[in-house]
Amino acid sequence: MPDVDAGGFQERFYHSSDGLTLYARDYRPPGAAAAERLPVICLPGLSRNARDFHPLALLLSRDRTGPRRVIALDSRGRGNSAWDENKANYNLAVETGDIISACTAFGIERAVFIGTSRGGLILHLIAAARPDLLEAVVLNDIGPAIEAGGLALIRDYLNGRKPADWKEAADILQVNHGASFTALTGEDWREMALALYRDVGGRPVADSDPAIAEALRSIDFSQPLPDLWAQFESLSRFPLMLIRGENSPLLSQETVNEMARLHPGLVLHTAGGQGHAPLLHLGNISAAIRAFLATCR
């Protein structure tokens, strides 16, 4: 049996197809409350982990009218998942396979997926390779095309200043992102630090394999970035919600407009006062997600 955490979830471990030990948080509503509804699977961003989804997962799993089982995953090399000795395996294709392995391990035949940033890119590939797994999709500040300037910002802050203590960790996050996340309070920055960093001997350390951030240094930003428009054609067959940070540097309004043209049923929600990627439990975002989920099986 998985260990029960006082935070409202069970800790689960499973194995990828190449044998790596991976981690997930499993939020289960009590009794048979969610038996008739499909689960929600949450996929985090590039260097993030399942902790990003904790407040939202509690809201969805404890919803009074439509509770759902929520599974939030740590990608390989992040959070409590094992680091990969082969650093080349930190790529979308391998990580897509890991999500398929998770579904098999947890007996999930079909689900609603929420993908933040890189997690949303993975959902483009799943739509093309394993559409049978998808009931509906929520993309958090990501689409088939990303802005080079926004990706360069991610490269710079992931490879930037390292905090000496927890106060400095929150301060660094606010310095890096404060201009685009005007909706956040001091407590929000502290919570973000707790989600992003791991305590190592009393000092916050980024909770991901350093090779993941280092790989961004090799990107040639003078060349066009690859896109996933072909895969978006597969994704556009499903009920789709797009959350865009009002101040996002990664997802342009032009990309959003093209996504809406290709998917006339797209549900668009703008996260006011937030950049990349919006915190899903703030403001009215969680209410919008719950309304979208109410239209799904």
Short mmCIF file of C-alpha atoms in Angstrom, two decimals:
data_model
loop_
_atom_site.label_atom_id
_atom_site.label_comp_id
_atom_site.label_asym_id
_atom_site.label_seq_id
_atom_site.Cartn_x
_atom_site.Cartn_y
_atom_site.Cartn_z
CA MET A 1 0.00 0.00 0.00
CA PRO A 2 1.24 3.52 -0.72
CA ASP A 3 2.16 5.75 2.19
CA VAL A 4 -0.56 8.17 3.26
CA ASP A 5 0.64 11.75 3.63
CA ALA A 6 -1.01 14.15 6.05
CA GLY A 7 -1.22 16.63 3.18
CA GLY A 8 -4.17 14.81 1.65
CA PHE A 9 -2.43 12.57 -0.88
CA GLN A 10 -0.71 9.20 -1.18
CA GLU A 11 2.90 8.95 -2.28
CA ARG A 12 3.25 6.58 -5.22
CA PHE A 13 6.32 5.25 -7.00
CA TYR A 14 6.39 3.49 -10.37
CA HIS A 15 8.92 2.65 -13.08
CA SER A 16 9.50 4.05 -16.53
CA SER A 17 9.94 1.74 -19.50
CA ASP A 18 13.72 2.03 -19.08
CA GLY A 19 13.59 1.21 -15.36
CA LEU A 20 13.88 4.66 -13.77
CA THR A 21 11.96 5.12 -10.51
CA LEU A 22 9.41 7.91 -10.84
CA TYR A 23 7.13 9.60 -8.31
CA ALA A 24 3.55 10.82 -8.15
CA ARG A 25 1.11 12.30 -5.66
CA ASP A 26 -2.27 10.56 -5.68
CA TYR A 27 -5.19 12.58 -4.31
CA ARG A 28 -8.18 10.29 -3.81
CA PRO A 29 -11.64 11.52 -2.77
CA PRO A 30 -13.09 9.52 0.12
CA GLY A 31 -15.26 6.49 -0.57
CA ALA A 32 -16.78 6.18 -4.02
CA ALA A 33 -17.36 9.92 -4.48
CA ALA A 34 -15.36 10.12 -7.71
CA ALA A 35 -16.04 6.65 -9.11
CA GLU A 36 -18.21 7.93 -11.97
CA ARG A 37 -15.82 10.69 -13.03
CA LEU A 38 -12.54 10.36 -14.89
CA PRO A 39 -9.37 11.28 -12.99
CA VAL A 40 -7.25 14.35 -13.58
CA ILE A 41 -3.53 13.93 -14.32
CA CYS A 42 -1.26 16.96 -13.81
CA LEU A 43 2.03 17.43 -15.66
CA PRO A 44 4.45 20.13 -14.42
CA GLY A 45 6.78 22.51 -16.21
CA LEU A 46 10.42 22.15 -17.22
CA SER A 47 12.11 22.30 -13.81
CA ARG A 48 9.00 22.08 -11.63
CA ASN A 49 7.27 19.21 -9.86
CA ALA A 50 4.02 17.89 -8.42
CA ARG A 51 4.06 20.40 -5.55
CA ASP A 52 2.97 23.11 -8.01
CA PHE A 53 -0.43 21.43 -8.23
CA HIS A 54 -1.00 20.76 -4.52
CA PRO A 55 -3.56 23.53 -3.77
CA LEU A 56 -5.47 22.85 -7.00
CA ALA A 57 -5.39 19.07 -6.43
CA LEU A 58 -6.91 19.52 -2.98
CA LEU A 59 -9.66 21.72 -4.41
CA LEU A 60 -10.52 19.26 -7.18
CA SER A 61 -10.33 16.10 -5.07
CA ARG A 62 -12.44 17.66 -2.29
CA ASP A 63 -14.97 19.40 -4.51
CA ARG A 64 -18.41 19.00 -2.94
CA THR A 65 -20.32 18.49 -6.17
CA GLY A 66 -17.85 16.85 -8.54
CA PRO A 67 -14.77 15.47 -6.78
CA ARG A 68 -12.16 13.75 -8.93
CA ARG A 69 -9.10 11.69 -8.26
CA VAL A 70 -6.04 13.81 -9.06
CA ILE A 71 -2.58 12.42 -9.87
CA ALA A 72 0.29 14.92 -10.02
CA LEU A 73 3.53 13.63 -11.50
CA ASP A 74 7.21 14.41 -10.97
CA SER A 75 9.01 14.10 -14.31
CA ARG A 76 12.30 12.22 -14.41
CA GLY A 77 15.05 14.29 -12.82
CA ARG A 78 12.60 16.47 -10.90
CA GLY A 79 11.19 16.38 -7.38
CA ASN A 80 11.16 12.87 -5.93
CA SER A 81 11.73 11.11 -9.25
CA ALA A 82 15.18 9.67 -9.87
CA TRP A 83 17.77 11.56 -11.87
CA ASP A 84 18.74 9.99 -15.19
CA GLU A 85 22.40 9.13 -15.72
CA ASN A 86 21.83 9.63 -19.44
CA LYS A 87 21.14 13.36 -19.56
CA ALA A 88 20.02 13.09 -23.19
CA ASN A 89 16.86 11.40 -21.89
CA TYR A 90 15.54 14.70 -20.62
CA ASN A 91 13.54 15.22 -23.79
CA LEU A 92 9.88 15.38 -24.76
CA ALA A 93 9.75 11.97 -26.43
CA VAL A 94 11.16 10.09 -23.43
CA GLU A 95 9.04 12.06 -20.97
CA THR A 96 5.95 11.35 -23.05
CA GLY A 97 6.71 7.66 -22.64
CA ASP A 98 6.95 8.21 -18.89
CA ILE A 99 3.41 9.61 -18.79
CA ILE A 100 2.14 6.57 -20.67
CA SER A 101 3.96 4.35 -18.15
CA ALA A 102 2.29 6.23 -15.30
CA CYS A 103 -1.15 5.62 -16.80
CA THR A 104 -0.38 1.92 -17.07
CA ALA A 105 0.99 1.75 -13.52
CA PHE A 106 -2.06 3.46 -12.03
CA GLY A 107 -4.63 1.69 -14.16
CA ILE A 108 -5.71 4.87 -15.96
CA GLU A 109 -7.33 4.13 -19.32
CA ARG A 110 -8.58 7.67 -19.93
CA ALA A 111 -8.26 10.97 -18.07
CA VAL A 112 -8.49 14.72 -18.16
CA PHE A 113 -4.96 16.14 -18.35
CA ILE A 114 -3.61 19.45 -17.11
CA GLY A 115 -0.22 20.41 -18.52
CA THR A 116 1.82 23.39 -17.40
CA SER A 117 4.39 24.65 -19.90
CA ARG A 118 6.55 21.60 -20.79
CA GLY A 119 3.77 19.37 -19.49
CA GLY A 120 1.52 20.90 -22.13
CA LEU A 121 4.09 20.22 -24.85
CA ILE A 122 4.07 16.58 -23.78
CA LEU A 123 0.28 16.55 -24.16
CA HIS A 124 0.69 17.58 -27.79
CA LEU A 125 2.75 14.41 -28.32
CA ILE A 126 0.33 12.23 -26.38
CA ALA A 127 -2.52 13.51 -28.54
CA ALA A 128 -0.64 12.31 -31.60
CA ALA A 129 0.68 9.02 -30.19
CA ARG A 130 -1.95 7.89 -27.66
CA PRO A 131 -5.17 9.87 -28.20
CA ASP A 132 -7.13 7.12 -26.46
CA LEU A 133 -5.74 8.35 -23.13
CA LEU A 134 -7.24 11.83 -23.50
CA GLU A 135 -10.76 12.86 -22.54
CA ALA A 136 -10.03 16.58 -22.34
CA VAL A 137 -7.00 18.84 -21.90
CA VAL A 138 -6.11 21.99 -19.99
CA LEU A 139 -2.99 23.78 -21.25
CA ASN A 140 -1.39 26.18 -18.79
CA ASP A 141 0.39 28.96 -20.68
CA ILE A 142 1.67 26.83 -23.51
CA GLY A 143 0.81 26.14 -27.11
CA PRO A 144 2.39 24.62 -30.21
CA ALA A 145 4.69 27.63 -30.69
CA ILE A 146 6.76 29.32 -28.00
CA GLU A 147 8.49 32.69 -28.04
CA ALA A 148 12.29 32.61 -28.15
CA GLY A 149 12.56 35.60 -25.84
CA GLY A 150 10.47 33.88 -23.20
CA LEU A 151 12.55 30.70 -23.40
CA ALA A 152 15.73 32.76 -23.10
CA LEU A 153 14.37 34.29 -19.89
CA ILE A 154 13.79 30.79 -18.51
CA ARG A 155 17.36 29.82 -19.46
CA ASP A 156 18.76 32.86 -17.68
CA TYR A 157 16.92 32.57 -14.39
CA LEU A 158 17.34 28.78 -14.11
CA ASN A 159 21.09 29.25 -14.55
CA GLY A 160 21.26 32.39 -12.44
CA ARG A 161 21.80 33.34 -8.81
CA LYS A 162 21.51 30.58 -6.19
CA PRO A 163 19.90 31.39 -2.80
CA ALA A 164 21.76 31.05 0.47
CA ASP A 165 18.62 30.76 2.60
CA TRP A 166 14.83 30.50 2.27
CA LYS A 167 14.19 34.23 2.51
CA GLU A 168 16.64 34.83 -0.30
CA ALA A 169 14.98 32.10 -2.35
CA ALA A 170 11.65 33.96 -2.21
CA ASP A 171 13.41 37.28 -2.86
CA ILE A 172 15.17 35.92 -5.97
CA LEU A 173 11.88 34.62 -7.35
CA GLN A 174 10.27 38.00 -6.79
CA VAL A 175 13.16 39.81 -8.47
CA ASN A 176 13.05 37.46 -11.47
CA HIS A 177 9.27 37.35 -11.89
CA GLY A 178 7.76 40.23 -9.94
CA ALA A 179 7.18 42.45 -12.97
CA SER A 180 5.00 39.84 -14.66
CA PHE A 181 3.40 38.37 -11.51
CA THR A 182 1.90 41.51 -10.01
CA ALA A 183 -0.96 39.48 -8.49
CA LEU A 184 1.33 37.64 -6.07
CA THR A 185 1.76 38.51 -2.41
CA GLY A 186 4.75 37.93 -0.15
CA GLU A 187 3.21 34.67 1.03
CA ASP A 188 2.76 33.54 -2.59
CA TRP A 189 6.49 34.03 -3.24
CA ARG A 190 7.34 32.00 -0.15
CA GLU A 191 5.01 29.21 -1.27
CA MET A 192 6.57 29.27 -4.73
CA ALA A 193 10.02 28.90 -3.18
CA LEU A 194 8.85 25.86 -1.19
CA ALA A 195 7.54 24.30 -4.40
CA LEU A 196 10.64 25.01 -6.46
CA TYR A 197 13.42 24.26 -3.97
CA ARG A 198 14.35 21.32 -1.75
CA ASP A 199 15.86 21.76 1.71
CA VAL A 200 19.42 20.40 1.79
CA GLY A 201 21.05 20.97 5.15
CA GLY A 202 18.90 24.02 5.81
CA ARG A 203 19.69 25.58 2.43
CA PRO A 204 17.28 25.73 -0.54
CA VAL A 205 18.53 23.89 -3.62
CA ALA A 206 16.69 23.70 -6.94
CA ASP A 207 14.67 20.47 -6.88
CA SER A 208 15.75 19.22 -10.30
CA ASP A 209 18.79 17.75 -11.99
CA PRO A 210 21.10 20.71 -12.88
CA ALA A 211 21.57 19.15 -16.31
CA ILE A 212 18.00 20.19 -17.20
CA ALA A 213 18.76 23.88 -16.76
CA GLU A 214 22.22 23.52 -18.27
CA ALA A 215 20.77 22.08 -21.49
CA LEU A 216 19.07 25.41 -22.22
CA ARG A 217 22.50 27.00 -22.69
CA SER A 218 23.02 25.02 -25.88
CA ILE A 219 19.94 26.41 -27.67
CA ASP A 220 20.79 28.58 -30.69
CA PHE A 221 18.31 31.41 -30.39
CA SER A 222 19.38 32.81 -33.75
CA GLN A 223 17.51 29.92 -35.37
CA PRO A 224 13.72 29.38 -35.40
CA LEU A 225 12.50 27.21 -32.55
CA PRO A 226 10.73 23.97 -33.55
CA ASP A 227 6.96 24.00 -33.27
CA LEU A 228 4.20 21.44 -32.67
CA TRP A 229 1.46 22.72 -34.96
CA ALA A 230 1.16 19.31 -36.62
CA GLN A 231 0.60 17.68 -33.22
CA PHE A 232 -1.85 20.42 -32.25
CA GLU A 233 -4.10 19.17 -35.07
CA SER A 234 -4.50 15.95 -33.05
CA LEU A 235 -4.96 17.87 -29.80
CA SER A 236 -7.62 20.10 -31.32
CA ARG A 237 -9.99 17.10 -31.57
CA PHE A 238 -10.52 17.13 -27.80
CA PRO A 239 -12.29 19.54 -25.44
CA LEU A 240 -9.55 22.07 -24.76
CA MET A 241 -9.05 24.83 -22.22
CA LEU A 242 -6.17 27.28 -22.53
CA ILE A 243 -4.99 29.37 -19.59
CA ARG A 244 -2.71 32.24 -20.58
CA GLY A 245 -0.84 34.49 -18.20
CA GLU A 246 -1.79 38.08 -18.92
CA ASN A 247 1.93 38.98 -18.95
CA SER A 248 3.27 35.76 -20.43
CA PRO A 249 6.53 36.12 -22.40
CA LEU A 250 6.33 32.54 -23.68
CA LEU A 251 2.84 32.29 -25.21
CA SER A 252 2.01 35.11 -27.60
CA GLN A 253 -1.42 36.47 -28.37
CA GLU A 254 -0.81 35.59 -32.02
CA THR A 255 -0.32 31.93 -31.11
CA VAL A 256 -3.46 32.01 -28.95
CA ASN A 257 -5.45 33.47 -31.85
CA GLU A 258 -4.25 30.74 -34.22
CA MET A 259 -5.05 28.04 -31.67
CA ALA A 260 -8.57 29.44 -31.35
CA ARG A 261 -8.94 29.50 -35.15
CA LEU A 262 -7.93 25.85 -35.44
CA HIS A 263 -10.05 24.85 -32.41
CA PRO A 264 -13.29 26.89 -32.49
CA GLY A 265 -14.42 25.31 -29.22
CA LEU A 266 -11.31 26.42 -27.33
CA VAL A 267 -12.10 27.71 -23.83
CA LEU A 268 -9.73 30.61 -23.12
CA HIS A 269 -9.05 31.98 -19.65
CA THR A 270 -6.65 34.85 -19.00
CA ALA A 271 -4.82 34.84 -15.66
CA GLY A 272 -4.76 38.48 -14.67
CA GLY A 273 -1.57 39.77 -13.08
CA GLN A 274 0.37 36.59 -13.85
CA GLY A 275 3.14 35.67 -16.29
CA HIS A 276 4.64 32.29 -17.15
CA ALA A 277 3.30 30.03 -15.90
CA PRO A 278 0.20 31.03 -13.90
CA LEU A 279 -0.36 29.57 -10.44
CA LEU A 280 -3.58 27.67 -10.93
CA HIS A 281 -5.00 28.13 -7.44
CA LEU A 282 -4.89 31.94 -7.48
CA GLY A 283 -7.71 34.29 -8.41
CA ASN A 284 -10.59 32.74 -10.33
CA ILE A 285 -8.51 30.21 -12.29
CA SER A 286 -9.51 27.21 -10.19
CA ALA A 287 -13.20 28.12 -10.57
CA ALA A 288 -12.74 28.27 -14.34
CA ILE A 289 -11.04 24.86 -14.34
CA ARG A 290 -13.83 23.39 -12.23
CA ALA A 291 -16.42 24.76 -14.66
CA PHE A 292 -14.53 23.18 -17.56
CA LEU A 293 -14.27 19.86 -15.72
CA ALA A 294 -18.03 19.91 -15.13
CA THR A 295 -18.47 19.50 -18.90
CA CYS A 296 -16.21 16.42 -18.97
CA ARG A 297 -16.92 12.79 -18.07
#
